[in-house]
mmCIF file of C-alpha atoms and ligand atoms in Angstrom:
data_model
loop_
_atom_site.group_PDB
_atom_site.id
_atom_site.type_symbol
_atom_site.label_atom_id
_atom_site.label_comp_id
_atom_site.label_asym_id
_atom_site.label_seq_id
_atom_site.Cartn_x
_atom_site.Cartn_y
_atom_site.Cartn_z
ATOM 1 C CA ALA U 1 67.293 31.401 -4.280
ATOM 2 C CA GLN U 2 70.070 32.116 -6.736
ATOM 3 C CA GLY U 3 73.812 32.780 -6.930
ATOM 4 C CA HIS U 4 75.768 32.844 -3.670
ATOM 5 C CA VAL U 5 73.230 31.869 -0.980
ATOM 6 C CA LEU U 6 73.226 32.237 2.804
ATOM 7 C CA GLU U 7 70.998 29.833 4.699
ATOM 8 C CA VAL U 8 70.334 30.886 8.291
ATOM 9 C CA GLY U 9 69.466 28.304 10.957
ATOM 10 C CA ALA U 10 69.752 25.368 8.567
ATOM 11 C CA GLY U 11 68.754 22.867 11.279
ATOM 12 C CA THR U 12 69.038 19.320 9.940
ATOM 13 C CA GLY U 13 69.450 20.556 6.356
ATOM 14 C CA LEU U 14 65.918 19.846 5.141
ATOM 15 C CA ASN U 15 66.111 22.714 2.651
ATOM 16 C CA PHE U 16 69.330 21.541 0.978
ATOM 17 C CA ALA U 17 67.497 19.274 -1.502
ATOM 18 C CA TYR U 18 65.507 22.223 -2.866
ATOM 19 C CA TYR U 19 68.408 24.343 -4.148
ATOM 20 C CA ASP U 20 68.422 24.299 -7.945
ATOM 21 C CA PRO U 21 71.959 23.721 -9.333
ATOM 22 C CA ARG U 22 71.020 25.747 -12.454
ATOM 23 C CA GLN U 23 70.414 28.823 -10.257
ATOM 24 C CA VAL U 24 72.569 28.392 -7.157
ATOM 25 C CA GLU U 25 76.376 28.555 -7.189
ATOM 26 C CA CYS U 26 76.879 27.542 -3.563
ATOM 27 C CA VAL U 27 75.258 27.796 -0.136
ATOM 28 C CA GLU U 28 76.887 28.962 3.086
ATOM 29 C CA ALA U 29 74.648 27.377 5.736
ATOM 30 C CA ILE U 30 74.900 28.537 9.350
ATOM 31 C CA GLU U 31 73.541 26.725 12.395
ATOM 32 C CA PRO U 32 74.523 27.279 16.059
ATOM 33 C CA ASP U 33 73.499 23.866 17.420
ATOM 34 C CA PRO U 34 76.215 21.187 17.015
ATOM 35 C CA ALA U 35 73.664 18.331 17.186
ATOM 36 C CA MET U 36 71.686 19.859 14.286
ATOM 37 C CA LEU U 37 74.925 20.385 12.376
ATOM 38 C CA ARG U 38 75.739 16.675 12.585
ATOM 39 C CA TYR U 39 72.405 15.830 10.920
ATOM 40 C CA ALA U 40 72.962 18.609 8.368
ATOM 41 C CA GLN U 41 76.337 17.080 7.436
ATOM 42 C CA ARG U 42 74.551 13.948 6.183
ATOM 43 C CA ARG U 43 72.298 16.028 3.919
ATOM 44 C CA GLN U 44 75.203 18.255 2.832
ATOM 45 C CA VAL U 45 76.869 15.402 0.962
ATOM 46 C CA GLN U 46 73.631 14.464 -0.825
ATOM 47 C CA SER U 47 72.948 17.970 -2.116
ATOM 48 C CA ALA U 48 73.135 18.869 -5.832
ATOM 49 C CA VAL U 49 74.810 22.216 -5.003
ATOM 50 C CA PRO U 50 77.960 22.806 -2.913
ATOM 51 C CA ILE U 51 76.978 23.458 0.715
ATOM 52 C CA HIS U 52 79.438 24.795 3.289
ATOM 53 C CA LEU U 53 78.379 24.412 6.923
ATOM 54 C CA HIS U 54 79.375 26.921 9.633
ATOM 55 C CA GLN U 55 78.657 26.844 13.334
ATOM 56 C CA ALA U 56 77.432 30.427 13.836
ATOM 57 C CA ARG U 57 74.520 32.595 14.981
ATOM 58 C CA VAL U 58 72.664 34.973 12.700
ATOM 59 C CA GLU U 59 73.464 37.795 15.148
ATOM 60 C CA GLU U 60 77.188 37.468 14.273
ATOM 61 C CA LEU U 61 77.561 36.298 10.696
ATOM 62 C CA PRO U 62 81.138 35.332 9.792
ATOM 63 C CA PHE U 63 80.920 36.837 6.286
ATOM 64 C CA PRO U 64 81.923 40.138 4.681
ATOM 65 C CA ALA U 65 79.378 42.841 3.819
ATOM 66 C CA ALA U 66 77.497 42.626 0.501
ATOM 67 C CA SER U 67 78.574 39.047 -0.247
ATOM 68 C CA PHE U 68 75.270 37.178 -0.882
ATOM 69 C CA ASP U 69 72.706 37.233 -3.695
ATOM 70 C CA SER U 70 70.041 35.489 -1.578
ATOM 71 C CA ALA U 71 69.444 34.727 2.087
ATOM 72 C CA VAL U 72 67.060 31.977 3.190
ATOM 73 C CA ALA U 73 65.520 31.445 6.641
ATOM 74 C CA THR U 74 62.695 29.003 7.311
ATOM 75 C CA LEU U 75 61.130 28.839 10.791
ATOM 76 C CA VAL U 76 64.190 30.413 12.418
ATOM 77 C CA PHE U 77 63.338 33.907 13.679
ATOM 78 C CA CYS U 78 60.792 32.538 16.168
ATOM 79 C CA SER U 79 63.728 31.162 18.171
ATOM 80 C CA VAL U 80 66.622 33.582 17.497
ATOM 81 C CA GLU U 81 67.744 35.270 20.735
ATOM 82 C CA GLU U 82 68.160 38.760 19.200
ATOM 83 C CA PRO U 83 66.007 38.943 16.033
ATOM 84 C CA ALA U 84 66.635 42.675 15.342
ATOM 85 C CA ARG U 85 70.379 42.061 15.369
ATOM 86 C CA GLY U 86 69.902 38.993 13.164
ATOM 87 C CA PHE U 87 68.012 40.949 10.496
ATOM 88 C CA ALA U 88 70.590 43.741 10.650
ATOM 89 C CA GLU U 89 73.307 41.155 9.967
ATOM 90 C CA ILE U 90 71.369 39.695 7.018
ATOM 91 C CA ARG U 91 70.963 43.225 5.648
ATOM 92 C CA ARG U 92 74.727 43.773 6.004
ATOM 93 C CA VAL U 93 75.762 40.636 4.120
ATOM 94 C CA LEU U 94 73.181 40.906 1.293
ATOM 95 C CA LYS U 95 74.338 42.576 -1.913
ATOM 96 C CA PRO U 96 72.430 45.810 -2.741
ATOM 97 C CA GLU U 97 70.048 43.897 -5.057
ATOM 98 C CA GLY U 98 70.007 40.790 -2.813
ATOM 99 C CA LEU U 99 66.811 38.987 -1.810
ATOM 100 C CA LEU U 100 65.750 37.593 1.570
ATOM 101 C CA LEU U 101 63.423 34.557 1.376
ATOM 102 C CA LEU U 102 61.618 33.932 4.613
ATOM 103 C CA VAL U 103 59.074 31.470 5.988
ATOM 104 C CA GLU U 104 57.985 32.242 9.547
ATOM 105 C CA HIS U 105 55.038 31.864 11.869
ATOM 106 C CA ILE U 106 54.159 35.260 13.350
ATOM 107 C CA ARG U 107 52.040 37.155 15.843
ATOM 108 C CA ALA U 108 48.314 36.742 15.123
ATOM 109 C CA ALA U 109 46.472 39.713 13.620
ATOM 110 C CA SER U 110 43.447 39.109 15.845
ATOM 111 C CA PRO U 111 44.011 40.742 19.289
ATOM 112 C CA ARG U 112 42.247 37.825 21.024
ATOM 113 C CA MET U 113 44.493 35.246 19.364
ATOM 114 C CA ALA U 114 47.605 37.384 19.993
ATOM 115 C CA ARG U 115 46.743 37.530 23.706
ATOM 116 C CA LEU U 116 46.459 33.734 23.745
ATOM 117 C CA GLN U 117 49.871 33.510 22.018
ATOM 118 C CA ASP U 118 51.303 35.823 24.735
ATOM 119 C CA LEU U 119 49.899 33.544 27.427
ATOM 120 C CA LEU U 120 51.259 30.345 25.878
ATOM 121 C CA THR U 121 54.675 31.600 24.729
ATOM 122 C CA PRO U 122 56.464 31.299 28.130
ATOM 123 C CA LEU U 123 55.557 27.606 28.190
ATOM 124 C CA VAL U 124 56.147 26.875 24.487
ATOM 125 C CA LYS U 125 59.604 28.483 24.438
ATOM 126 C CA ARG U 126 60.720 26.221 27.274
ATOM 127 C CA CYS U 127 59.493 23.041 25.543
ATOM 128 C CA ALA U 128 60.350 23.922 21.932
ATOM 129 C CA GLY U 129 63.868 25.339 21.648
ATOM 130 C CA ASN U 130 63.065 29.016 22.491
ATOM 131 C CA CYS U 131 60.229 29.123 19.903
ATOM 132 C CA HIS U 132 58.119 32.301 20.412
ATOM 133 C CA TRP U 133 54.584 32.089 19.043
ATOM 134 C CA ASN U 134 53.938 35.799 19.592
ATOM 135 C CA ARG U 135 56.700 37.542 17.631
ATOM 136 C CA ALA U 136 55.842 40.374 15.223
ATOM 137 C CA THR U 137 58.714 39.250 13.018
ATOM 138 C CA LEU U 138 57.793 41.361 9.980
ATOM 139 C CA VAL U 139 57.768 44.521 12.119
ATOM 140 C CA THR U 140 61.269 43.659 13.349
ATOM 141 C CA LEU U 141 62.412 42.968 9.753
ATOM 142 C CA THR U 142 61.090 46.350 8.563
ATOM 143 C CA LYS U 143 62.699 48.243 11.453
ATOM 144 C CA ALA U 144 66.020 46.602 10.516
ATOM 145 C CA GLY U 145 65.913 48.309 7.096
ATOM 146 C CA LEU U 146 64.426 45.518 4.969
ATOM 147 C CA ARG U 147 61.309 45.930 2.805
ATOM 148 C CA VAL U 148 58.736 43.214 2.060
ATOM 149 C CA ILE U 149 58.117 42.980 -1.692
ATOM 150 C CA SER U 150 55.901 39.903 -1.673
ATOM 151 C CA ARG U 151 53.897 38.152 1.021
ATOM 152 C CA ARG U 152 51.720 35.066 1.073
ATOM 153 C CA ASP U 153 49.730 34.202 4.192
ATOM 154 C CA GLU U 154 49.150 30.572 5.115
ATOM 155 C CA GLY U 155 47.856 28.987 8.273
ATOM 156 C CA ARG U 156 45.720 30.716 10.879
ATOM 157 C CA GLY U 157 44.737 30.635 14.537
ATOM 158 C CA LEU U 158 47.695 30.346 16.890
ATOM 159 C CA LEU U 159 50.241 29.772 14.111
ATOM 160 C CA PRO U 160 49.729 32.151 11.168
ATOM 161 C CA LEU U 161 52.492 31.527 8.663
ATOM 162 C CA VAL U 162 53.968 34.007 6.182
ATOM 163 C CA ILE U 163 56.031 33.349 3.081
ATOM 164 C CA VAL U 164 57.896 36.530 2.291
ATOM 165 C CA GLN U 165 60.407 38.043 -0.103
ATOM 166 C CA ALA U 166 62.252 41.139 1.185
ATOM 167 C CA VAL U 167 64.948 43.453 -0.135
ATOM 168 C CA LYS U 168 67.256 46.044 1.380
ATOM 169 C CA GLU U 169 65.544 49.412 1.897
HETATM 170 C C1 SAM R 201 62.588 25.052 13.840
HETATM 171 S S1 SAM R 201 64.278 24.889 13.412
HETATM 172 C C2 SAM R 201 64.213 25.120 11.643
HETATM 173 C C3 SAM R 201 65.341 24.462 10.917
HETATM 174 C C4 SAM R 201 65.331 24.605 9.385
HETATM 175 N N1 SAM R 201 65.439 25.987 8.993
HETATM 176 C C5 SAM R 201 64.103 23.988 8.775
HETATM 177 O O1 SAM R 201 63.235 24.707 8.263
HETATM 178 O O2 SAM R 201 64.017 22.740 8.792
HETATM 179 C C6 SAM R 201 65.017 26.414 13.990
HETATM 180 C C7 SAM R 201 66.524 26.463 13.828
HETATM 181 O O3 SAM R 201 67.006 27.775 14.122
HETATM 182 C C8 SAM R 201 68.241 27.641 14.773
HETATM 183 N N2 SAM R 201 68.582 28.868 15.498
HETATM 184 C C9 SAM R 201 68.167 29.241 16.720
HETATM 185 N N3 SAM R 201 68.750 30.408 17.082
HETATM 186 C C10 SAM R 201 69.544 30.777 16.052
HETATM 187 C C11 SAM R 201 70.427 31.876 15.843
HETATM 188 N N4 SAM R 201 70.598 32.820 16.762
HETATM 189 N N5 SAM R 201 71.104 31.935 14.662
HETATM 190 C C12 SAM R 201 70.923 30.969 13.713
HETATM 191 N N6 SAM R 201 70.120 29.897 13.886
HETATM 192 C C13 SAM R 201 69.438 29.798 15.037
HETATM 193 C C14 SAM R 201 68.011 26.451 15.693
HETATM 194 O O4 SAM R 201 69.221 25.896 16.185
HETATM 195 C C15 SAM R 201 67.252 25.515 14.774
HETATM 196 O O5 SAM R 201 68.087 24.671 14.047
#
């Protein structure tokens, strides 16, 4: 990430330590859950770059259009209530040359494994903060007008993980 950075669904702030002060001016970190925000506050003060915390959802970002150089989301879109709206908001606030950096677990490519994800998701989302194992998150991202420019696949089975860079279409 570089420049003015948006972090979506910052959780307890685990990513804050990884922002490089030589590249990043400041981070606007959003998180809807007040309990998570309290943990994030502790990591905010230890960070090498300025971090501003906001209680907000990705579906309604409290920032003007074209204001960020990078947006970061790690393991967030599995639990967002309205992912299509969330990606549309990220697209709105990214500058024309801005970069989205995403780590997500996604719907399995194998139909058998995807069916198993469909079966387990109603249970998992109740126990794990609305986490959906069966979301085709990269399809949703593309439909929202973002384009994947690099993709690394990690993990397999029920939790295939992708590490993705995307830009505005
Ligand atoms: C599995 S945690 C990941 C936290 C952090 N990104 C990390 O990698 O450690 C998912 C986070 O997404 C947040 N979240 C859920 N719905 C959201 C939404 N609509 N907008 C922004 N964040 C959301 C949750 O509150 C939670 O903190």
